[in-house]
mmCIF file of C-alpha atoms in Angstrom:
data_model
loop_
_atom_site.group_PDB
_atom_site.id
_atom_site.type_symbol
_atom_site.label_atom_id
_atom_site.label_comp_id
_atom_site.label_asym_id
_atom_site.label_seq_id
_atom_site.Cartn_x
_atom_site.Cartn_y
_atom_site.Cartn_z
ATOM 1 C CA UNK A 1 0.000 0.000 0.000
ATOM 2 C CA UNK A 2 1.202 3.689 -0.819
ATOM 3 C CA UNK A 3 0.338 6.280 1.633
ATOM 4 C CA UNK A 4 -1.779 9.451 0.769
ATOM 5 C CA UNK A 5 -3.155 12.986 1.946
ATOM 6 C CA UNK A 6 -6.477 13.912 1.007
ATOM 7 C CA UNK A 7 -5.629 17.342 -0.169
ATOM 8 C CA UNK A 8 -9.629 18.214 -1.770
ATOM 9 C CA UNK A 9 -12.662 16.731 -1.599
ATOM 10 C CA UNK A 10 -14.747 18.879 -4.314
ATOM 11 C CA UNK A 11 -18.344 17.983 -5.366
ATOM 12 C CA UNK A 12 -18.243 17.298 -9.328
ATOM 13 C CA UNK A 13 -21.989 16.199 -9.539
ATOM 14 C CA UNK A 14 -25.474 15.961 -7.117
ATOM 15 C CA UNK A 15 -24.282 12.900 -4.627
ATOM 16 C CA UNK A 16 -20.619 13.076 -6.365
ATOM 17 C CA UNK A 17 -17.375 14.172 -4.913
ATOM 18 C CA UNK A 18 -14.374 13.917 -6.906
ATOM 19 C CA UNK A 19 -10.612 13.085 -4.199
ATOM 20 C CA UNK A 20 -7.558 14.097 -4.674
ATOM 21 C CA UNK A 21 -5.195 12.148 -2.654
ATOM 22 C CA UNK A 22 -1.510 13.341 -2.568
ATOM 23 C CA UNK A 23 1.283 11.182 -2.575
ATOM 24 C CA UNK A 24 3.027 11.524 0.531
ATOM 25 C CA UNK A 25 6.545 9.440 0.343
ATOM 26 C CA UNK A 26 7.082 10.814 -3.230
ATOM 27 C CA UNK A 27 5.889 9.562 -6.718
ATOM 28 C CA UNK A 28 2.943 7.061 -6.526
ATOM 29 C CA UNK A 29 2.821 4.235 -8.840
ATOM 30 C CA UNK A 30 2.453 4.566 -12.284
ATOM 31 C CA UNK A 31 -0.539 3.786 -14.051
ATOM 32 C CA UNK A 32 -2.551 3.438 -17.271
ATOM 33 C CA UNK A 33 -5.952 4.893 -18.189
ATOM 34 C CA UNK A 34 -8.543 1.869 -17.356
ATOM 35 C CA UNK A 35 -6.766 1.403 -13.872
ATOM 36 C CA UNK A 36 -8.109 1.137 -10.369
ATOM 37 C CA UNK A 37 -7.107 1.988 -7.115
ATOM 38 C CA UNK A 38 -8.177 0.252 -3.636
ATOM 39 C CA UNK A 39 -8.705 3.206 -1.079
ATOM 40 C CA UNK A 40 -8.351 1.798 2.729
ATOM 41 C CA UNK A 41 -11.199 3.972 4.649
ATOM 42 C CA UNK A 42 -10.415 4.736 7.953
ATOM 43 C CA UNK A 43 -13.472 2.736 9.216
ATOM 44 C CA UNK A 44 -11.567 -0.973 8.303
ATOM 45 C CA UNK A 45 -13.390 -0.888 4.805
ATOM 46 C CA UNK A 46 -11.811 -1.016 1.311
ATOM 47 C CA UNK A 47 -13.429 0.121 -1.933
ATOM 48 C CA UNK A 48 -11.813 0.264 -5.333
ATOM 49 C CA UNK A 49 -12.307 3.070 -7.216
ATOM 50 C CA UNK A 50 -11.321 3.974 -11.228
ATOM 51 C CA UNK A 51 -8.699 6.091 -11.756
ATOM 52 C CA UNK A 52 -10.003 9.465 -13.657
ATOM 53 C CA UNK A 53 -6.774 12.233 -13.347
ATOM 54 C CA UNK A 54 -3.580 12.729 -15.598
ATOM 55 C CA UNK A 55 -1.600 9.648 -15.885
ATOM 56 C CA UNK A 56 1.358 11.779 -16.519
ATOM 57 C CA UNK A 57 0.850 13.204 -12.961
ATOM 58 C CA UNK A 58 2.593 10.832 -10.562
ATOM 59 C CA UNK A 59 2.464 12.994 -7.704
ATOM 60 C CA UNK A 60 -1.385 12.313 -6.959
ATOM 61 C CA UNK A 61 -4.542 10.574 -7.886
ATOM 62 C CA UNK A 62 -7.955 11.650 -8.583
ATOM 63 C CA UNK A 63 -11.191 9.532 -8.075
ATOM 64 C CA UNK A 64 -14.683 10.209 -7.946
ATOM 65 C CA UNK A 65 -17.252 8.858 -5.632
ATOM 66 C CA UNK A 66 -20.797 8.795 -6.028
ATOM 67 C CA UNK A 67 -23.015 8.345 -3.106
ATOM 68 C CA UNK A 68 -25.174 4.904 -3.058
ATOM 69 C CA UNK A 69 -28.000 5.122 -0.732
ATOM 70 C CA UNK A 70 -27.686 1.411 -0.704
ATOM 71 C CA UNK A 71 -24.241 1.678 0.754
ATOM 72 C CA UNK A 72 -22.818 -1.628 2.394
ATOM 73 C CA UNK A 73 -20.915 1.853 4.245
ATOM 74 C CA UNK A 74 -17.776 3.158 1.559
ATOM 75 C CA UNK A 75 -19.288 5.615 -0.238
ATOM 76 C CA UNK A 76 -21.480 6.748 2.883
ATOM 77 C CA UNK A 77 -18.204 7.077 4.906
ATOM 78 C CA UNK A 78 -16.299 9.242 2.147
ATOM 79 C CA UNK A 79 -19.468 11.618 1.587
ATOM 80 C CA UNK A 80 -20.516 11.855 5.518
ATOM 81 C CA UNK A 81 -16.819 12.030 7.265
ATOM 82 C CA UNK A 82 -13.806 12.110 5.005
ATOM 83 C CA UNK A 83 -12.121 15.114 5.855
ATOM 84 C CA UNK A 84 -9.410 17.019 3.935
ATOM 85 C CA UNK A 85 -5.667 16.360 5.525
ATOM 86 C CA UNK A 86 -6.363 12.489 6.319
ATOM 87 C CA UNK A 87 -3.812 10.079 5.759
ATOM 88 C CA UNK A 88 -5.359 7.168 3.836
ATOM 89 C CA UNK A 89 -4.132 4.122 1.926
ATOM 90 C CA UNK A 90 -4.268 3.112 -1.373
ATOM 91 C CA UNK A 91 -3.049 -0.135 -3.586
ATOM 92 C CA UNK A 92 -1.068 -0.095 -6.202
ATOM 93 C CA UNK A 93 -3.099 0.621 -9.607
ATOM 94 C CA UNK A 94 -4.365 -2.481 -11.268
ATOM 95 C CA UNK A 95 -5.593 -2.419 -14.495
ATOM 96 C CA UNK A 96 -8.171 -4.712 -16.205
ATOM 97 C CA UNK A 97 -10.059 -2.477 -18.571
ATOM 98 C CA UNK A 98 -6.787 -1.115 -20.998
ATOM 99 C CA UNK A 99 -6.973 0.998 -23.637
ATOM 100 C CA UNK A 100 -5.169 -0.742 -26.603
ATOM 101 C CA UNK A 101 -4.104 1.421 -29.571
ATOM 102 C CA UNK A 102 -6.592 1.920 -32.300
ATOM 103 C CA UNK A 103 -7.420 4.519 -35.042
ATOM 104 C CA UNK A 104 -10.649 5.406 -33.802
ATOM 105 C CA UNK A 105 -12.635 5.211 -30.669
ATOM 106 C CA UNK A 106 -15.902 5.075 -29.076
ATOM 107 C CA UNK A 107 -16.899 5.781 -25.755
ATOM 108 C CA UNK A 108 -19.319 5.024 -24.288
ATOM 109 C CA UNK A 109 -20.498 5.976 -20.265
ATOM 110 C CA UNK A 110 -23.249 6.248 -17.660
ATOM 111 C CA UNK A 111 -22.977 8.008 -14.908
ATOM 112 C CA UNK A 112 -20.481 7.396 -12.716
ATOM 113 C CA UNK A 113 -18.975 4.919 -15.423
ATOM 114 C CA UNK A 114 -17.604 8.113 -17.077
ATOM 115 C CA UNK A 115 -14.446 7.896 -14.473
ATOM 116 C CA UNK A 116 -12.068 5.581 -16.581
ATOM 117 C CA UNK A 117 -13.098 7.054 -19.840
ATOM 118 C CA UNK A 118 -12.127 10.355 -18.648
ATOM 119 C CA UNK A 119 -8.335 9.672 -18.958
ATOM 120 C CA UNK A 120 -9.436 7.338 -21.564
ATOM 121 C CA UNK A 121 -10.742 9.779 -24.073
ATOM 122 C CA UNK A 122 -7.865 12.170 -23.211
ATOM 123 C CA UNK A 123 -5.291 9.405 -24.365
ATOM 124 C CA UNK A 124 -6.920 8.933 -27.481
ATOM 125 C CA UNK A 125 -6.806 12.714 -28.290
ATOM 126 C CA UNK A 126 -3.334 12.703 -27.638
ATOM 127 C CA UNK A 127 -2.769 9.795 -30.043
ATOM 128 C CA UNK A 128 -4.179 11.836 -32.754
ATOM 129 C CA UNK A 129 -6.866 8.942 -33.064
ATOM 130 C CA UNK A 130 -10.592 9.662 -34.174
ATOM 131 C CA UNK A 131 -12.854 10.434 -30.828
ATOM 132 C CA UNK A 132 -16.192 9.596 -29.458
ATOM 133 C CA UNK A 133 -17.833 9.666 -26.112
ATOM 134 C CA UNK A 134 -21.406 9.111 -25.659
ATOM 135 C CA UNK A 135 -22.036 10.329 -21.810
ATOM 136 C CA UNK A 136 -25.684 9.652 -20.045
ATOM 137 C CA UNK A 137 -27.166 10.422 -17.232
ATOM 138 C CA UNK A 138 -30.221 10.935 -15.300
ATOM 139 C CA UNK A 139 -29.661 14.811 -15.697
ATOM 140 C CA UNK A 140 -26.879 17.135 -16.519
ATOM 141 C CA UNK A 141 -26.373 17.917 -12.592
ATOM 142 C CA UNK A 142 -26.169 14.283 -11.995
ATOM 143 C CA UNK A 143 -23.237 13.897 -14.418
ATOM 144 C CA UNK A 144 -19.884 14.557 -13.086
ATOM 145 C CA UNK A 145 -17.386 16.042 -15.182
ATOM 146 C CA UNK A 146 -19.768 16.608 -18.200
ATOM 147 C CA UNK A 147 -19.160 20.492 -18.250
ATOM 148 C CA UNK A 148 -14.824 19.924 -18.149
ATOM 149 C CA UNK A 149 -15.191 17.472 -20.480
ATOM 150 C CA UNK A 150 -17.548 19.614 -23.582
ATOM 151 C CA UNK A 151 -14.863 22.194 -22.196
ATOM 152 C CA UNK A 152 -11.866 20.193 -23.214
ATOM 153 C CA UNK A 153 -13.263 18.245 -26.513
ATOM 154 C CA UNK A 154 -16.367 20.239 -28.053
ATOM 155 C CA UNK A 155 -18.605 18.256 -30.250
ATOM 156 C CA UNK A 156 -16.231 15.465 -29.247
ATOM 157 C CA UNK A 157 -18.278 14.592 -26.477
ATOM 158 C CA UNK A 158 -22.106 14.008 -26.710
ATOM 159 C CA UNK A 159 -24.743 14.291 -24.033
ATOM 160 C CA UNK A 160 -27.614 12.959 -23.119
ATOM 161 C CA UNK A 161 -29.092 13.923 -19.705
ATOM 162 C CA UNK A 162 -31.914 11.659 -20.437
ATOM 163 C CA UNK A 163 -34.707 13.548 -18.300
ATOM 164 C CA UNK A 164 -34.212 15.591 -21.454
ATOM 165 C CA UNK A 165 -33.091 13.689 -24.250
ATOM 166 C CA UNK A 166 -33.981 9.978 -23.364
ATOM 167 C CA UNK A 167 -31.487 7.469 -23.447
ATOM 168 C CA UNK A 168 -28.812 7.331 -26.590
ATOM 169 C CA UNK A 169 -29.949 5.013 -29.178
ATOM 170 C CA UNK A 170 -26.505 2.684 -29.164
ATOM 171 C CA UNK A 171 -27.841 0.710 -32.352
ATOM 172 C CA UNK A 172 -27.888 4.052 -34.557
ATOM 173 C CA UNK A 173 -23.990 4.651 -33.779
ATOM 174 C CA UNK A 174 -21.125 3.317 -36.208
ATOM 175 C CA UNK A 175 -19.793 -0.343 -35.447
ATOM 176 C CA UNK A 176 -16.327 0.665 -36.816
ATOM 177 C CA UNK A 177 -14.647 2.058 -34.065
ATOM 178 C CA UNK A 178 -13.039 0.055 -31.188
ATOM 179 C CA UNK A 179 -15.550 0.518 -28.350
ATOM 180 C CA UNK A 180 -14.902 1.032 -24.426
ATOM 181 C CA UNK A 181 -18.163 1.215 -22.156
ATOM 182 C CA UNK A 182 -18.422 1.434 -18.724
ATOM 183 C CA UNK A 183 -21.968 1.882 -16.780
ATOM 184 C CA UNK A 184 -24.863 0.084 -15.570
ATOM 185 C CA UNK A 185 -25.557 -3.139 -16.725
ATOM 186 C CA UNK A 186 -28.327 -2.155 -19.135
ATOM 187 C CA UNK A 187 -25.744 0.281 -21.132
ATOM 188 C CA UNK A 188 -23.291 -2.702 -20.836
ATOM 189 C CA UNK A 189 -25.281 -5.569 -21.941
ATOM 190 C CA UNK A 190 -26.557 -3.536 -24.753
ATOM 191 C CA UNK A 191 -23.053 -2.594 -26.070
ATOM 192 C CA UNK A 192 -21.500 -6.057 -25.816
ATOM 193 C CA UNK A 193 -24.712 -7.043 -27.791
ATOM 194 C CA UNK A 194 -24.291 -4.638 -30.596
ATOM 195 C CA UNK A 195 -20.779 -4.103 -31.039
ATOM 196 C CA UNK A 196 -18.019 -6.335 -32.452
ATOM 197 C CA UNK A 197 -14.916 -4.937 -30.448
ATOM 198 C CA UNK A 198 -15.988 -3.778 -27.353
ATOM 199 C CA UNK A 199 -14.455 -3.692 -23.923
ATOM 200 C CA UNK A 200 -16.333 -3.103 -20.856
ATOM 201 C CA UNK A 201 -16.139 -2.164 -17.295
ATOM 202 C CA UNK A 202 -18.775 -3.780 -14.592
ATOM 203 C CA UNK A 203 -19.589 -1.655 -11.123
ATOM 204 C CA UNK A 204 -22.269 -5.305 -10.387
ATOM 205 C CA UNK A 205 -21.317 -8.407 -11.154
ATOM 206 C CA UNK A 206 -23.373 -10.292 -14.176
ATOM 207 C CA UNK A 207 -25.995 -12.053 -13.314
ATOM 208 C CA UNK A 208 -25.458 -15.845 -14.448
ATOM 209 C CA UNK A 209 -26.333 -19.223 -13.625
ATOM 210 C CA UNK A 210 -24.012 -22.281 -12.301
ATOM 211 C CA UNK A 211 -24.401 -25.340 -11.573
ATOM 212 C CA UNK A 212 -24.823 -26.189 -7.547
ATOM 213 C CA UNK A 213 -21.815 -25.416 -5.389
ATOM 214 C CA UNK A 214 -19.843 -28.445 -4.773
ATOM 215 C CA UNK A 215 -17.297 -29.510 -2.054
ATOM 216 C CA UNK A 216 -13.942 -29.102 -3.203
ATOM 217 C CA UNK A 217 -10.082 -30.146 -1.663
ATOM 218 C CA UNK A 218 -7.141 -27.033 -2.383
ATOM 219 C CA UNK A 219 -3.491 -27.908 -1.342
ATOM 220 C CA UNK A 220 -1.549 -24.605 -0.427
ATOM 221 C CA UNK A 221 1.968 -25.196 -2.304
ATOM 222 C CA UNK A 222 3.935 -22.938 -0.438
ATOM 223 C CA UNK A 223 2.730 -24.845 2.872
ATOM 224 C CA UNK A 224 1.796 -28.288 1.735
ATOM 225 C CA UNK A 225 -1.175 -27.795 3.524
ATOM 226 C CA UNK A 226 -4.832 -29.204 2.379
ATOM 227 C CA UNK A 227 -8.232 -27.403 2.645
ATOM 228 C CA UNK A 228 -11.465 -28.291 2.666
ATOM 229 C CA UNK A 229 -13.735 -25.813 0.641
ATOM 230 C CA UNK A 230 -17.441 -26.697 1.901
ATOM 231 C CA UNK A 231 -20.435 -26.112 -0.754
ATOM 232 C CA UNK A 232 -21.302 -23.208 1.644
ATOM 233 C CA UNK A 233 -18.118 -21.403 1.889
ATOM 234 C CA UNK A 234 -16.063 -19.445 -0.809
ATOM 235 C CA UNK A 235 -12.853 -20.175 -1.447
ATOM 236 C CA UNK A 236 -11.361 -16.935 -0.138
ATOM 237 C CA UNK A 237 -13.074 -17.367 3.255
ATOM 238 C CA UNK A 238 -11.637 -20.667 3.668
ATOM 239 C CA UNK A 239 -8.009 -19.425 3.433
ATOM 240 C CA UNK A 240 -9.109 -16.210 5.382
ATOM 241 C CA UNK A 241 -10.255 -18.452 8.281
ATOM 242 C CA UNK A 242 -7.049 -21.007 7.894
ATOM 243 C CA UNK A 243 -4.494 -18.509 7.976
ATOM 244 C CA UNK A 244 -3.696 -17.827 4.508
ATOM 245 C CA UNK A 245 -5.339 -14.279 4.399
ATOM 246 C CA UNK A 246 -5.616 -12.778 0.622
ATOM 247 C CA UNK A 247 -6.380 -9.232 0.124
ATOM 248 C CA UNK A 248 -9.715 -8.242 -1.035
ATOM 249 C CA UNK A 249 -12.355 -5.437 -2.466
ATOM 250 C CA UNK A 250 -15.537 -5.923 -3.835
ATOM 251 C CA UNK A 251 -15.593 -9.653 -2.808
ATOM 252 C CA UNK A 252 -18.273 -9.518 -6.183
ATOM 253 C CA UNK A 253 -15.575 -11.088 -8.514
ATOM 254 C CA UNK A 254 -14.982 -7.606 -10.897
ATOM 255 C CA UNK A 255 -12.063 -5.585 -8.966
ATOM 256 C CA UNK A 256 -9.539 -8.206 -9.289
ATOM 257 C CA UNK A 257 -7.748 -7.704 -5.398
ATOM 258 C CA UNK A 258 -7.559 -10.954 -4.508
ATOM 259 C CA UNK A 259 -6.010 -13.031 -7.359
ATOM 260 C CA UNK A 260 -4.246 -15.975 -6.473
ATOM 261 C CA UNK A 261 -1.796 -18.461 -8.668
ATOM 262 C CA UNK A 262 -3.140 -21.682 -9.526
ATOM 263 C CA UNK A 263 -0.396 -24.513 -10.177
ATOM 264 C CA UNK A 264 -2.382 -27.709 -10.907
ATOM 265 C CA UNK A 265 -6.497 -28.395 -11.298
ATOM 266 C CA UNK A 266 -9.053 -26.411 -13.052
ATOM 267 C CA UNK A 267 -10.879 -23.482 -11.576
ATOM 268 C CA UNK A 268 -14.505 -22.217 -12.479
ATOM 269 C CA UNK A 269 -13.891 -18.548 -13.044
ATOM 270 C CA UNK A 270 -17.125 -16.923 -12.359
ATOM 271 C CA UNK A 271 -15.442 -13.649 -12.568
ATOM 272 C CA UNK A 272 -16.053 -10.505 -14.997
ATOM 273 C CA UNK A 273 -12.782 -9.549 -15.461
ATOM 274 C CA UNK A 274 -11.571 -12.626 -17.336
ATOM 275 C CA UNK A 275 -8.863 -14.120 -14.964
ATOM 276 C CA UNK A 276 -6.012 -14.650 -17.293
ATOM 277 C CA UNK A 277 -3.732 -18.134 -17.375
ATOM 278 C CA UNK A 278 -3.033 -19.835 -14.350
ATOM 279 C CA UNK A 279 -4.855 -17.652 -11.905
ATOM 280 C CA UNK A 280 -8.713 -16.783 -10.232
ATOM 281 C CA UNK A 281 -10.601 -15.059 -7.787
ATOM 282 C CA UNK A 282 -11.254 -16.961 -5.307
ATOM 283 C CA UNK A 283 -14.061 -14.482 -3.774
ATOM 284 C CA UNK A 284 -16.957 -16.175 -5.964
ATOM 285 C CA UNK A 285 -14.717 -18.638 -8.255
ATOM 286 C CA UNK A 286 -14.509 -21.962 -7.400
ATOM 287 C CA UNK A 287 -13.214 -25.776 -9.363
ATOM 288 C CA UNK A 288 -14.060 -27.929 -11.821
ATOM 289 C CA UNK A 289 -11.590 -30.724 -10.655
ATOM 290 C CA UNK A 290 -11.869 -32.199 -7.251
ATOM 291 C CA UNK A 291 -9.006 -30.658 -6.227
ATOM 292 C CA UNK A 292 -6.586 -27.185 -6.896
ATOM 293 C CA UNK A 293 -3.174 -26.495 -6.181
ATOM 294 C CA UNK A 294 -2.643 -22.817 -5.116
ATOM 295 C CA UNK A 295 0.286 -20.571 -5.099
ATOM 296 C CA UNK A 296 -0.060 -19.211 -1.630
#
């Protein structure tokens, strides 16, 4: 973990304030537009939040947070008693929603989803690439960053507070362009339906079916010890309660803080970030084979 001073809290949007946390042992950790940050509240909880400032900027980080009335207590705690000057933690920036170079663009956000397309957009100006962003929201007050962002790219950037406008009509734009969306799960589902290269962000985890949770045996490589994972128990509460404690976020399988190595067996990823090769998240995955050797 880096350590950080909250040096503003300003409001960007209704129920939105936008952080800037200051590095406070010198340059943070470099990151990528797409990346995410885990912030350590000073109540023991730990959200992860999209990184929306200047990459090129190493000496702080910018996030926005909106405020969920259905809080399980982050975003209530940053909006009811963060104060300016507190020292507070952050992880290294992981990134599993990169831009990858292309000749044009289209972006597409909702709401708060607009936070990794900010930096997003701003690469792919800089890259000399062709530019979209389609930006909705329940009203133009409710939409942070929508005046800076007109501001910085004109007819670049297209609203739609849709109290006014209704919501975009995603099947009327061009299917050329290599497509990033990020935003509820209705914007999301309807872009990875209509669009042949897209790449998308989730805030919820998708709603899918598996089959029952089974019992399964994991060996612990480092250790040589074996666990018993029951049907009732995730993975990452078994080594939790065993001793072998792995860092985690959203515990929802889409921030990616607690991936683990797997050596031998196959896992059931029932992640949305796609674990890569040879790893998973053992907050909701689980296995296919009766057993899984882990790299912890």
């Amino acid at each position: 973990m880096q350590k950080t001073i909250l040096e503003r809290v300003e409001r960007v949007a209704d129920d939105v304030v936008s952080l800037l946390l200051r590095g406070d042992e010198g340059p943070l950790a470099p990151w990528e537009p797409g990346a995410h940050i885990d912030l350590a509240l000073p109540n023991w909880l730990t959200r992860q939040y999209s990184l929306c400032g200047d990459p090129g900027d190493r000496s702080a980080y910018r996030i926005a947070v909106r405020h969920d009335p259905l809080s399980r207590g982050g975003s209530e705690y940053v909006h009811l008693f963060l104060r300016e000057g507190r020292t507070l933690a952050v992880s290294e920036p992981r990134n599993h929603f990169p831009l990858r170079p292309a000749a044009e663009y289209l972006f597409l956000a909702g709401g708060i989803g607009i936070t990794p397309i900010v930096p997003m957009l701003r690469a792919a100006v800089e890259s000399g690439a062709e530019a979209t962003l389609v930006y909705a929201g329940r009203s133009r007050a409710t939409m942070p960053f929508a005046a800076e962002l007109v501001a910085a790219y004109g007819d670049r950037v297209r609203l739609f507070p849709t109290a006014e406008t209704g919501r975009p009509d995603l099947a009327a734009l061009p299917r050329d362009a290599e497509v990033y969306c990020c935003g509820p799960a209705s914007m999301v589902d309807a872009a990875e339906a209509l669009f042949p290269r897209v790449h998308t962000e989730r805030f919820q985890p998708t709603r899918r079916v598996f089959a029952p949770d089974t019992p399964f045996e994991v060996v612990c490589a480092r250790s040589g010890e074996t666990l018993q994972v029951p049907a009732d128990e995730s993975l990452l509460d078994v080594l939790n309660h065993r001793g072998r404690p792995v860092p985690s976020a959203c515990r929802e399988g889409v921030c990616g803080s607690c991936e683990i190595g797997v050596l031998d067996g196959e896992p059931e990823h029932r992640d949305d970030i796609g674990a890569p090769a040879g790893r998973m998240y053992p907050c909701v995955s689980r296995a296919c084979s009766p057993r899984l050797v882990l790299d912890v």
